[in-house]
PDB file of C-alpha atoms and ligand atoms in Angstrom:
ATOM      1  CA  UNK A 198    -115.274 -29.488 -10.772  1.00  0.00           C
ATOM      2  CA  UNK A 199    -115.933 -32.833  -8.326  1.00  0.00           C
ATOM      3  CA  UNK A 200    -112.120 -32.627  -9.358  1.00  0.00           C
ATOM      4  CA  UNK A 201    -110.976 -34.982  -6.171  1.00  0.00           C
ATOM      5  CA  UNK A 202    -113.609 -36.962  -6.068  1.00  0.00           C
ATOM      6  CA  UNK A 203    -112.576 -40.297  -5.797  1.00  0.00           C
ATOM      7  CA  UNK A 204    -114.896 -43.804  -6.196  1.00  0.00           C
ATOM      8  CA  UNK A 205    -114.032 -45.184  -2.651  1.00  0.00           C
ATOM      9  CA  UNK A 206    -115.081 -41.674  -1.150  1.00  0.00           C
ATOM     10  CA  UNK A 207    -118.449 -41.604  -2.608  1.00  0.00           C
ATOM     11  CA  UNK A 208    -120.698 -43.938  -0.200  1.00  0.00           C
ATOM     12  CA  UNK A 209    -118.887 -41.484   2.587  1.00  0.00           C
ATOM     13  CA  UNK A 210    -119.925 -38.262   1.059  1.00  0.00           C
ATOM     14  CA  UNK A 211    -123.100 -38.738  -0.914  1.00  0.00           C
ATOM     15  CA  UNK A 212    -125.657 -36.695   0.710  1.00  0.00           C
ATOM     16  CA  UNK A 213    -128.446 -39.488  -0.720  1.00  0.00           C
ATOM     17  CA  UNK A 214    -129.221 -42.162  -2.678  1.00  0.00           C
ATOM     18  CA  UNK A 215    -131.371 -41.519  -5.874  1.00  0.00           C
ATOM     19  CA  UNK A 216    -131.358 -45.554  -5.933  1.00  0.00           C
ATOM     20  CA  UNK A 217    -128.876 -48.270  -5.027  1.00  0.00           C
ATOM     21  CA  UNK A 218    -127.871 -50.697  -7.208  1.00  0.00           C
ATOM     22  CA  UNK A 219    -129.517 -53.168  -8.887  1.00  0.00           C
ATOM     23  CA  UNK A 220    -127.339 -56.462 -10.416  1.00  0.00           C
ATOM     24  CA  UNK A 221    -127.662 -54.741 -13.670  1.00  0.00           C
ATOM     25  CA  UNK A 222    -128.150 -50.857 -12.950  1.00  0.00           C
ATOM     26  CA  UNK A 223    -125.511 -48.499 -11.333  1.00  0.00           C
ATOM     27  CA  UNK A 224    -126.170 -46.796  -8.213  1.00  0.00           C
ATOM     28  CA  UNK A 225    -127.492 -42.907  -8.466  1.00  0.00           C
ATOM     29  CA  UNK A 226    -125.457 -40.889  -5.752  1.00  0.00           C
ATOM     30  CA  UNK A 227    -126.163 -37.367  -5.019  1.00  0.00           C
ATOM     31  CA  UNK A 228    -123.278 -35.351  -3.935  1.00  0.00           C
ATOM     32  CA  UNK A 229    -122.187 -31.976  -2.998  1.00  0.00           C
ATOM     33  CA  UNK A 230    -119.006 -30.046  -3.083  1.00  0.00           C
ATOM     34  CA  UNK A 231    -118.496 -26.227  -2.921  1.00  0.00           C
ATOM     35  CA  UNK A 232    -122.156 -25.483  -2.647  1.00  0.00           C
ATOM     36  CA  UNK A 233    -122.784 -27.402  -5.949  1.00  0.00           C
ATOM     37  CA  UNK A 234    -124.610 -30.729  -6.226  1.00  0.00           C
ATOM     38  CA  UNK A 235    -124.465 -33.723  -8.982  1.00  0.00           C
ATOM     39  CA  UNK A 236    -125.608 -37.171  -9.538  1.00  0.00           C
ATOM     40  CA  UNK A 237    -123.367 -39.912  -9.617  1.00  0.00           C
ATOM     41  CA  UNK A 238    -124.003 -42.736 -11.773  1.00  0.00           C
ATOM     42  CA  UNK A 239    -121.431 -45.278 -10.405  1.00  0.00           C
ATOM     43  CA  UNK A 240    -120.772 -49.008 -11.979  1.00  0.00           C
ATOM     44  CA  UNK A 241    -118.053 -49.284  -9.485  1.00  0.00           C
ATOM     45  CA  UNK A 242    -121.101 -50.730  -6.860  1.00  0.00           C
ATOM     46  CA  UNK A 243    -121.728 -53.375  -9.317  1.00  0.00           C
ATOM     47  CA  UNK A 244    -120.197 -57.038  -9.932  1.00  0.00           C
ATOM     48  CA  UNK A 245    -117.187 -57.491 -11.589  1.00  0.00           C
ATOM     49  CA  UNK A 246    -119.028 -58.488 -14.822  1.00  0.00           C
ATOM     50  CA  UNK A 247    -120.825 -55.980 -15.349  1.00  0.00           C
ATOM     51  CA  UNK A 248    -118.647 -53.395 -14.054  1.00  0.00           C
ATOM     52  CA  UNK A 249    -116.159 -54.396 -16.622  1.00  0.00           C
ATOM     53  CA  UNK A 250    -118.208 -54.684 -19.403  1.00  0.00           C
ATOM     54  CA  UNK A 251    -121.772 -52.632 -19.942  1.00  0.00           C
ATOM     55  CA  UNK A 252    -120.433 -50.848 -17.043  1.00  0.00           C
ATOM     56  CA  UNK A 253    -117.494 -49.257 -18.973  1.00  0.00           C
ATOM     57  CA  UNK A 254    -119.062 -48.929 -22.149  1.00  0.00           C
ATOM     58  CA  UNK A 255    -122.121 -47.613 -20.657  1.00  0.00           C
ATOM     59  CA  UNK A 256    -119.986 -44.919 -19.057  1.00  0.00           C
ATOM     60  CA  UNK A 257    -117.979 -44.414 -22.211  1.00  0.00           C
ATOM     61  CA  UNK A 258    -120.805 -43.652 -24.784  1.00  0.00           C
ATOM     62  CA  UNK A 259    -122.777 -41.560 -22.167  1.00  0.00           C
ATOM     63  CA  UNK A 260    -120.001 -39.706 -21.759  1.00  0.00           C
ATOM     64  CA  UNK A 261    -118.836 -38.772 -25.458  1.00  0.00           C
ATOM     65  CA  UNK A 262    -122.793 -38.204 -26.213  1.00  0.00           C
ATOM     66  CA  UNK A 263    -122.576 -35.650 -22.972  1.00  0.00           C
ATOM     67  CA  UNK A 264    -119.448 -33.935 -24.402  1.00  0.00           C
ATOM     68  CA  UNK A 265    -121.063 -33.360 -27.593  1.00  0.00           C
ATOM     69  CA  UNK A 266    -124.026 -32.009 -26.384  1.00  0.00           C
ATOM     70  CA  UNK A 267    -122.501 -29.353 -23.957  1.00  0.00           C
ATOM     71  CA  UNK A 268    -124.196 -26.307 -23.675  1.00  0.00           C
ATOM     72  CA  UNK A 269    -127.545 -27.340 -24.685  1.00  0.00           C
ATOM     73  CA  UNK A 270    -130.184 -26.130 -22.884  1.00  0.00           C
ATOM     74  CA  UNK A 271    -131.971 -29.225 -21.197  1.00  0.00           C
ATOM     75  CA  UNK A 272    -128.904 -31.547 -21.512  1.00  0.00           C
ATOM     76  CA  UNK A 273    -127.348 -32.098 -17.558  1.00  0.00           C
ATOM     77  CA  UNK A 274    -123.419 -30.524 -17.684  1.00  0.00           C
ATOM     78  CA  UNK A 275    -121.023 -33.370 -17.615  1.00  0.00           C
ATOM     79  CA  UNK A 276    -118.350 -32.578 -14.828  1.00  0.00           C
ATOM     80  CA  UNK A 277    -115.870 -35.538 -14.964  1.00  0.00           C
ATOM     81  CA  UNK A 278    -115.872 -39.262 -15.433  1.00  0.00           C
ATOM     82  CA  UNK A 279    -114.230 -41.131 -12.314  1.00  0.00           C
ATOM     83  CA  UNK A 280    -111.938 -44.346 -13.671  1.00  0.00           C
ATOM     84  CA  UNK A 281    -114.143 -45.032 -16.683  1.00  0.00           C
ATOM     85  CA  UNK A 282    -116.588 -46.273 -14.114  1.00  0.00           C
ATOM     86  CA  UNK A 283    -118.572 -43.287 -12.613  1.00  0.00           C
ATOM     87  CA  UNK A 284    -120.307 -40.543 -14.428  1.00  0.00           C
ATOM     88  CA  UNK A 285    -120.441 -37.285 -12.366  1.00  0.00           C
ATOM     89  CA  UNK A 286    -122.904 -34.650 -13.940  1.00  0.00           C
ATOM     90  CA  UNK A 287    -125.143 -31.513 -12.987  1.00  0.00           C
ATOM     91  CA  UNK A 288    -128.488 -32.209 -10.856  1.00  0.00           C
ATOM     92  CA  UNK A 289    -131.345 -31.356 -12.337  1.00  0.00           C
ATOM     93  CA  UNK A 290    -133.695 -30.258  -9.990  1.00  0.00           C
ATOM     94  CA  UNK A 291    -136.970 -31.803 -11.028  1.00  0.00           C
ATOM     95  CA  UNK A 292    -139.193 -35.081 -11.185  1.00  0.00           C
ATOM     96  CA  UNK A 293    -138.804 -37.383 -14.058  1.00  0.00           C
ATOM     97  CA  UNK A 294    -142.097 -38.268 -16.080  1.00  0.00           C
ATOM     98  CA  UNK A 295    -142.770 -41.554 -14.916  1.00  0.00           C
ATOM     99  CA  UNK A 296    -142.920 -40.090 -11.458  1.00  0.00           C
ATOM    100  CA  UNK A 297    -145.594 -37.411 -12.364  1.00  0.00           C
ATOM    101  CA  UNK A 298    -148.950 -37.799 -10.592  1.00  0.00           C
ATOM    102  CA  UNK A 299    -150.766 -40.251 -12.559  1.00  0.00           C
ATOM    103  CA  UNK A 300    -153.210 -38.602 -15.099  1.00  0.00           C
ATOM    104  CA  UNK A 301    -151.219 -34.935 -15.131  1.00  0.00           C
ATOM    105  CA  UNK A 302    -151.537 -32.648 -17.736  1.00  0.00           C
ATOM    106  CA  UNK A 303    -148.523 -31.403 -19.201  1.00  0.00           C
ATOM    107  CA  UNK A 304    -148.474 -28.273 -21.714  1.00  0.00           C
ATOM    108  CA  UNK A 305    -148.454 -27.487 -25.128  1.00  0.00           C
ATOM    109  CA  UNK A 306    -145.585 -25.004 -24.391  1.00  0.00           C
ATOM    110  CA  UNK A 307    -143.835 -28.225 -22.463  1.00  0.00           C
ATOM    111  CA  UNK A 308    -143.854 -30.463 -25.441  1.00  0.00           C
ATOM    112  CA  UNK A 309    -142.895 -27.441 -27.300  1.00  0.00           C
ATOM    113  CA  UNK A 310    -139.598 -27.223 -25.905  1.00  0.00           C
ATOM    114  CA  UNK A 311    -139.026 -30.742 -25.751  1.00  0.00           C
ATOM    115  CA  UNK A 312    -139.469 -30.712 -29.764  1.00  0.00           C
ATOM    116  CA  UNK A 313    -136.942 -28.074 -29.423  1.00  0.00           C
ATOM    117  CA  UNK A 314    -134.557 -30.078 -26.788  1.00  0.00           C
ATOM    118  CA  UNK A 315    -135.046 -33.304 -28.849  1.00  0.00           C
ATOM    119  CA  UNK A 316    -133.951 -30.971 -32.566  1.00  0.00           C
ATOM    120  CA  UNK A 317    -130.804 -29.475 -30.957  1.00  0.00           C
ATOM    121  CA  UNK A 318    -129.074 -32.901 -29.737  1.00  0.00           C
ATOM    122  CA  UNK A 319    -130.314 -33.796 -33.773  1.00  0.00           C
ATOM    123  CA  UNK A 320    -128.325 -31.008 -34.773  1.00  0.00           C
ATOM    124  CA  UNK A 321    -125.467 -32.122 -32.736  1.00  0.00           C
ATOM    125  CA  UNK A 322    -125.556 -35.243 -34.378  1.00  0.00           C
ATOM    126  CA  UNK A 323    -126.663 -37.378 -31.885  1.00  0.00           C
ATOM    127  CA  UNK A 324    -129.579 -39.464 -31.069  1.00  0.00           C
ATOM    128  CA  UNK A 325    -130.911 -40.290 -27.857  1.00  0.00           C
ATOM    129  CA  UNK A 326    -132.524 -43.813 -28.604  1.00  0.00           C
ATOM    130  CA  UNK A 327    -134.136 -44.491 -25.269  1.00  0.00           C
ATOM    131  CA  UNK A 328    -136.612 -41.715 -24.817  1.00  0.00           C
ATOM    132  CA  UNK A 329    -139.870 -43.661 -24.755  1.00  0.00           C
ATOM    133  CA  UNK A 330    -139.012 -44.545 -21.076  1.00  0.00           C
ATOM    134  CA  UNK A 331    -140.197 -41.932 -19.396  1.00  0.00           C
ATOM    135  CA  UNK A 332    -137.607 -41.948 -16.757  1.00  0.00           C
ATOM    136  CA  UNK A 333    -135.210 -40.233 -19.232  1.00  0.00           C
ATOM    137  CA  UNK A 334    -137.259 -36.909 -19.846  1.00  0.00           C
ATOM    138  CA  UNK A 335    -137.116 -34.579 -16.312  1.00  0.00           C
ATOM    139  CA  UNK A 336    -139.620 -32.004 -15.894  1.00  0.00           C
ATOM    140  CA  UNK A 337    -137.514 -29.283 -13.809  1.00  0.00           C
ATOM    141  CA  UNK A 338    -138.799 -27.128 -11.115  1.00  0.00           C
ATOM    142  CA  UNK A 339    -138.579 -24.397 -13.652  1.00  0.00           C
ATOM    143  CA  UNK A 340    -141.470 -26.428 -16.045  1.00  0.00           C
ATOM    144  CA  UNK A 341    -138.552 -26.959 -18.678  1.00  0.00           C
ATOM    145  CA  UNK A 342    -137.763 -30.713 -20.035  1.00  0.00           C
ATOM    146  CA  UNK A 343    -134.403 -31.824 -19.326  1.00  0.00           C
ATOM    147  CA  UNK A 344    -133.262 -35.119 -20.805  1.00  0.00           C
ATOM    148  CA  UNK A 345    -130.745 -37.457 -19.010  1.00  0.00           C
ATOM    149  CA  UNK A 346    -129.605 -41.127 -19.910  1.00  0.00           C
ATOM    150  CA  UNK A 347    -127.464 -41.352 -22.987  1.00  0.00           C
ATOM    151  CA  UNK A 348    -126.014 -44.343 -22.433  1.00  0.00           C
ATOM    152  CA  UNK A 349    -127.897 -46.028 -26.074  1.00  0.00           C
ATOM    153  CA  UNK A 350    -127.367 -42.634 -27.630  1.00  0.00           C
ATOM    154  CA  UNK A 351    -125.421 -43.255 -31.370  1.00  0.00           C
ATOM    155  CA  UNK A 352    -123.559 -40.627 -33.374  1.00  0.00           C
ATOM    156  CA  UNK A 353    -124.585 -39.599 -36.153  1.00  0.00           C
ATOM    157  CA  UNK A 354    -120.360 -39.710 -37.573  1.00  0.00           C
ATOM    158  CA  UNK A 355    -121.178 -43.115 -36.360  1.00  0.00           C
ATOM    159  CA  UNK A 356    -123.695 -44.372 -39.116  1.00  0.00           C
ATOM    160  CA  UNK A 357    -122.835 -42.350 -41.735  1.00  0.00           C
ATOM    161  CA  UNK A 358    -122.822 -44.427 -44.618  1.00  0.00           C
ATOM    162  CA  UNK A 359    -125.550 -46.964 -45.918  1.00  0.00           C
ATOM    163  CA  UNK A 360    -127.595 -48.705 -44.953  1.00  0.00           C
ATOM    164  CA  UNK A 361    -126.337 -47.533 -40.880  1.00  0.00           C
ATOM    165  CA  UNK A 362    -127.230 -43.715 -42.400  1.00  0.00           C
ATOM    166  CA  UNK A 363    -130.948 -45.374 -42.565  1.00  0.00           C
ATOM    167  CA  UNK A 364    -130.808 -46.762 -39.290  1.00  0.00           C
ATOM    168  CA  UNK A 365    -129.781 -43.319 -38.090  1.00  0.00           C
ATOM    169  CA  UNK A 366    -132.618 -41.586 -39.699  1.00  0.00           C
ATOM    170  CA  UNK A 367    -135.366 -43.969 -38.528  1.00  0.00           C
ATOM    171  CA  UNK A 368    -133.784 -43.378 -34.725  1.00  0.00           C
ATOM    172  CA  UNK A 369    -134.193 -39.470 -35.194  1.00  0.00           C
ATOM    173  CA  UNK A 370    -137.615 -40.208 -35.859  1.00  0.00           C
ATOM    174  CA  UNK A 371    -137.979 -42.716 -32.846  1.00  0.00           C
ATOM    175  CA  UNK A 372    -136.793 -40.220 -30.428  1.00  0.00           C
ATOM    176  CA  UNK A 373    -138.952 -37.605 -32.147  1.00  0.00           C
ATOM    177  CA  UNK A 374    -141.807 -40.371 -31.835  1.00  0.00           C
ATOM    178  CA  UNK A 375    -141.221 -40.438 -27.905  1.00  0.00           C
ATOM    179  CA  UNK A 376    -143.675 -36.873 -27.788  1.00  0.00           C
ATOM    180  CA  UNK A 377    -146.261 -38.436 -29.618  1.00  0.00           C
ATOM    181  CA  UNK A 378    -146.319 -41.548 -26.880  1.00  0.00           C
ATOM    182  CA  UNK A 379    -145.927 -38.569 -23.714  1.00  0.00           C
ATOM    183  CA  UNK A 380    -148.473 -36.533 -25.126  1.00  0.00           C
ATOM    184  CA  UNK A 381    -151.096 -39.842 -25.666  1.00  0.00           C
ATOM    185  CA  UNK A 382    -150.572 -39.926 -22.136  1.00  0.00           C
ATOM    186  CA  UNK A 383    -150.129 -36.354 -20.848  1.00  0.00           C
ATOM    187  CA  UNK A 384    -152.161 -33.991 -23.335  1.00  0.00           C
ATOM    188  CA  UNK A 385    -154.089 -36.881 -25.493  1.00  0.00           C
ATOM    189  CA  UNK A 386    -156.603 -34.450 -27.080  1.00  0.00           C
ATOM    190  CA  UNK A 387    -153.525 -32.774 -28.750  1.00  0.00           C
ATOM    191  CA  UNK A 388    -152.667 -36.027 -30.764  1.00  0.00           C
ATOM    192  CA  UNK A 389    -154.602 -35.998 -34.362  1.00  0.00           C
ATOM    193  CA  UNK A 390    -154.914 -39.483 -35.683  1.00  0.00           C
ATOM    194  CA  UNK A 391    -152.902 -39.313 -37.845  1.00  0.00           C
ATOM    195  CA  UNK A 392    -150.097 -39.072 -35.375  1.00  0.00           C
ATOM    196  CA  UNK A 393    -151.472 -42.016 -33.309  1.00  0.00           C
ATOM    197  CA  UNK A 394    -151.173 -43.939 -37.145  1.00  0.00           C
ATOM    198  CA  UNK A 395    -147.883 -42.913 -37.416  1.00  0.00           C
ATOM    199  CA  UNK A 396    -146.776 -43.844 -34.063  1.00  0.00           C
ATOM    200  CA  UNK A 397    -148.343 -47.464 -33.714  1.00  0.00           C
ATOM    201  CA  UNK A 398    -146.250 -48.258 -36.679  1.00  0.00           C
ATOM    202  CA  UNK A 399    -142.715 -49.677 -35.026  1.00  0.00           C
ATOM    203  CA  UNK A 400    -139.856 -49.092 -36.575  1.00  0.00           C
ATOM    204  CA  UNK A 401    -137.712 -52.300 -37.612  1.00  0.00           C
ATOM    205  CA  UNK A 402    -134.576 -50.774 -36.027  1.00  0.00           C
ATOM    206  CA  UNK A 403    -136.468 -50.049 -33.163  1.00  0.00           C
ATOM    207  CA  UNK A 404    -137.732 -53.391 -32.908  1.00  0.00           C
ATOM    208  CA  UNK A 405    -134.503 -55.042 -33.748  1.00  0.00           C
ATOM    209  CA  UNK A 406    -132.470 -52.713 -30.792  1.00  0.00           C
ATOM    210  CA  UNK A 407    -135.129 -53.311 -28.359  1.00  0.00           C
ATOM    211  CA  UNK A 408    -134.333 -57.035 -29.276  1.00  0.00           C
ATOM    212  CA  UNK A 409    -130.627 -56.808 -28.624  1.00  0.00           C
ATOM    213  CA  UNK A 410    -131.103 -54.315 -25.708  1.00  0.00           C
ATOM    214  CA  UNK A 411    -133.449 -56.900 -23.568  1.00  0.00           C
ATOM    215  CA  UNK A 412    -131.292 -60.043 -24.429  1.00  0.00           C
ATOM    216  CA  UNK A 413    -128.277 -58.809 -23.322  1.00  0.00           C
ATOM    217  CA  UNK A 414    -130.235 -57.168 -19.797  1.00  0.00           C
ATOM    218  CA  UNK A 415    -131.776 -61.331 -19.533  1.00  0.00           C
ATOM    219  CA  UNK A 416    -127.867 -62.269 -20.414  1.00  0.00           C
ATOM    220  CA  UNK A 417    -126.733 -60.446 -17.616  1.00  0.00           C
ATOM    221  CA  UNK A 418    -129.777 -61.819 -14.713  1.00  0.00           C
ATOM    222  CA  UNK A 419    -129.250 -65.167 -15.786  1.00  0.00           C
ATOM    223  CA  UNK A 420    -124.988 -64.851 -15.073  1.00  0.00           C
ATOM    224  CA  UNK A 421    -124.661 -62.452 -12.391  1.00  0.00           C
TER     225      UNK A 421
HETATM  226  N1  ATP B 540    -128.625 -35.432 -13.707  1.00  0.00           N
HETATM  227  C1  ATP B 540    -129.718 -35.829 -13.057  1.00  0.00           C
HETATM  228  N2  ATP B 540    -130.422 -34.961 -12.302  1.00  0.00           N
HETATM  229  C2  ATP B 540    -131.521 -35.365 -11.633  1.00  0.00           C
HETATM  230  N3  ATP B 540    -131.998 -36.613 -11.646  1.00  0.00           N
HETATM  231  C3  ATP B 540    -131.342 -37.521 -12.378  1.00  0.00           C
HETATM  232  C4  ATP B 540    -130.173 -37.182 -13.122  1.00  0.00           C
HETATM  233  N4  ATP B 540    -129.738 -38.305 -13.753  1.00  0.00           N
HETATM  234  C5  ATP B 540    -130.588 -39.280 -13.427  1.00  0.00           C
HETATM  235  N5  ATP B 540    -131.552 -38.825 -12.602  1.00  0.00           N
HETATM  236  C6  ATP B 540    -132.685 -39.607 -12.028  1.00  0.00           C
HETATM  237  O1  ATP B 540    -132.310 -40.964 -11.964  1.00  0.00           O
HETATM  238  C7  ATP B 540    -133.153 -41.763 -12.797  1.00  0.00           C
HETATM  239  C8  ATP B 540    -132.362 -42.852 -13.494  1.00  0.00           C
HETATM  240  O2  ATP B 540    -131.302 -42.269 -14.248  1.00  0.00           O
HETATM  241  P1  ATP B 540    -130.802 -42.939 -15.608  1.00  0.00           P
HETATM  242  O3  ATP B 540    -131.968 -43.139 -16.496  1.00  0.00           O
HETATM  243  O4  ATP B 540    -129.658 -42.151 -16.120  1.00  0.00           O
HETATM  244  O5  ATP B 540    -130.265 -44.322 -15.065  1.00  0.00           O
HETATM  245  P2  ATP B 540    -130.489 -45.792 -15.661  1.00  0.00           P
HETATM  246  O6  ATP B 540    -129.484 -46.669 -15.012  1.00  0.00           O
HETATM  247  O7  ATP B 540    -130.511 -45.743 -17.125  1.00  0.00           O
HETATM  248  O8  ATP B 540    -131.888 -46.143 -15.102  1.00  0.00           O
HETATM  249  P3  ATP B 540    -133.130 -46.755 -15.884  1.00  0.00           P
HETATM  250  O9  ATP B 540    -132.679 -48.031 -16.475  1.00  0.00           O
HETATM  251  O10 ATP B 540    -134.146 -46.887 -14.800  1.00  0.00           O
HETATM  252  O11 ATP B 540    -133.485 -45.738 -16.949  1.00  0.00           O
HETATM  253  C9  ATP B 540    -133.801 -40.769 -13.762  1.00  0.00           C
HETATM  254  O12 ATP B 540    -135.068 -41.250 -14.162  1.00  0.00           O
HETATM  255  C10 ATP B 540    -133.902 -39.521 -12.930  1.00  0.00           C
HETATM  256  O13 ATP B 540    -135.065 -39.552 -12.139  1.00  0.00           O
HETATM  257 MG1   MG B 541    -132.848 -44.323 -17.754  1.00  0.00          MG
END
């Protein structure tokens, strides 16, 4: 699928823009081919910096995360990666949750199956990482949560011995964390308090990737 798709064609053929780029982010194509459409997350737009290095390994650990995850229910279908530099993958059709109405409700049976969503990529052995930014979790026209963005996902074949098999753990519970934070502002009266404890409590790993994570995006501004 998107099998001739080629980088230098995709400013031509896009049928939109989900967002151009940014000196650090990718640009978000839509495109179409054979009556079927997917987004395009292309480094190729971006400087030569950046394009060659969190470009590339941005593309490469979204993509291994994506091909380990295939077939889950909620997880975008990878179709192909162009040149290490452009992601091509299914369209979700749907609004992501920091673009919900301010204030709307979302349901028990939502959060439900995003427990679910979130348990199955666990299974897999992967962890997402990033899912506190709402951006990352869709709500589909169908009322279904679809996750996208696995960019900072980590295996767990990855950490599997001590202390990283610690560090994996406490991310499982980060990402499983993220419903507690959408629910205290989606469906608060479904939080107990003890959850709200839990949840102010920041895990060091968290703290210490968030760290790493916002030096190297303040690395990149200050050279690019
Ligand atoms: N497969 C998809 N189907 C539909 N919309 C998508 C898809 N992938 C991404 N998007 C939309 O594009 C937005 C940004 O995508 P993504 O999070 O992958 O990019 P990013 O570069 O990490 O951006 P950010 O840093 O803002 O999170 C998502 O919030 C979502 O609204
Ligand atoms: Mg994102």
């Amino acid at each position: 699928m998107f099998d001739s798709l080629k980088l230098h064609d995709l400013a031509q053929k896009q049928l939109g823009t989900l967002r151009r780029p940014s000196r650090i982010k990718p640009t978000l194509w839509v495109v179409q081919e054979n009556g079927v459409r997917a987004v395009v997350k292309d480094f190729s737009t971006n400087g030569a910096l950046l394009r060659n290095t969190a470009g590339r390994f941005v593309v490469w650990r979204e993509k291994r995360a994506y091909q380990k995850l295939r077939g889950v229910r909620g997880v975008p279908e990878m179709y192909r990666v162009i040149d290490g530099l452009a992601l091509v993958m299914e369209e979700v059709p749907g609004r992501n949750l920091r673009d919900l109405d301010e204030g709307m409700e979302l349901t028990e049976p939502f959060f439900e199956a995003l427990k679910g969503l979130i348990e199955e990529c666990h299974r897999r052995g992967i962890a997402h990482c990033d899912l506190k930014r709402s951006p990352n979790i869709l709500m589909g026209y169908d009322g279904l949560p679809y996750i996208v963005d696995w960019g900072a996902s980590i295996a767990e074949k990855e950490f599997s011995f001590f202390p990283l098999s610690w560090i994996y753990r406490r991310f499982l519970l980060d990402d499983s964390m993220a419903i507690i934070k959408l629910k205290l502002r989606h469906l608060p009266q479904s939080v107990p308090e003890e959850a709200r404890l839990q949840y102010s409590r920041r895990s060091i790993p968290e703290r210490i990737i968030r760290a790493i994570r916002n030096g190297l995006q303040k690395f990149f501004k200050s050279i690019l």
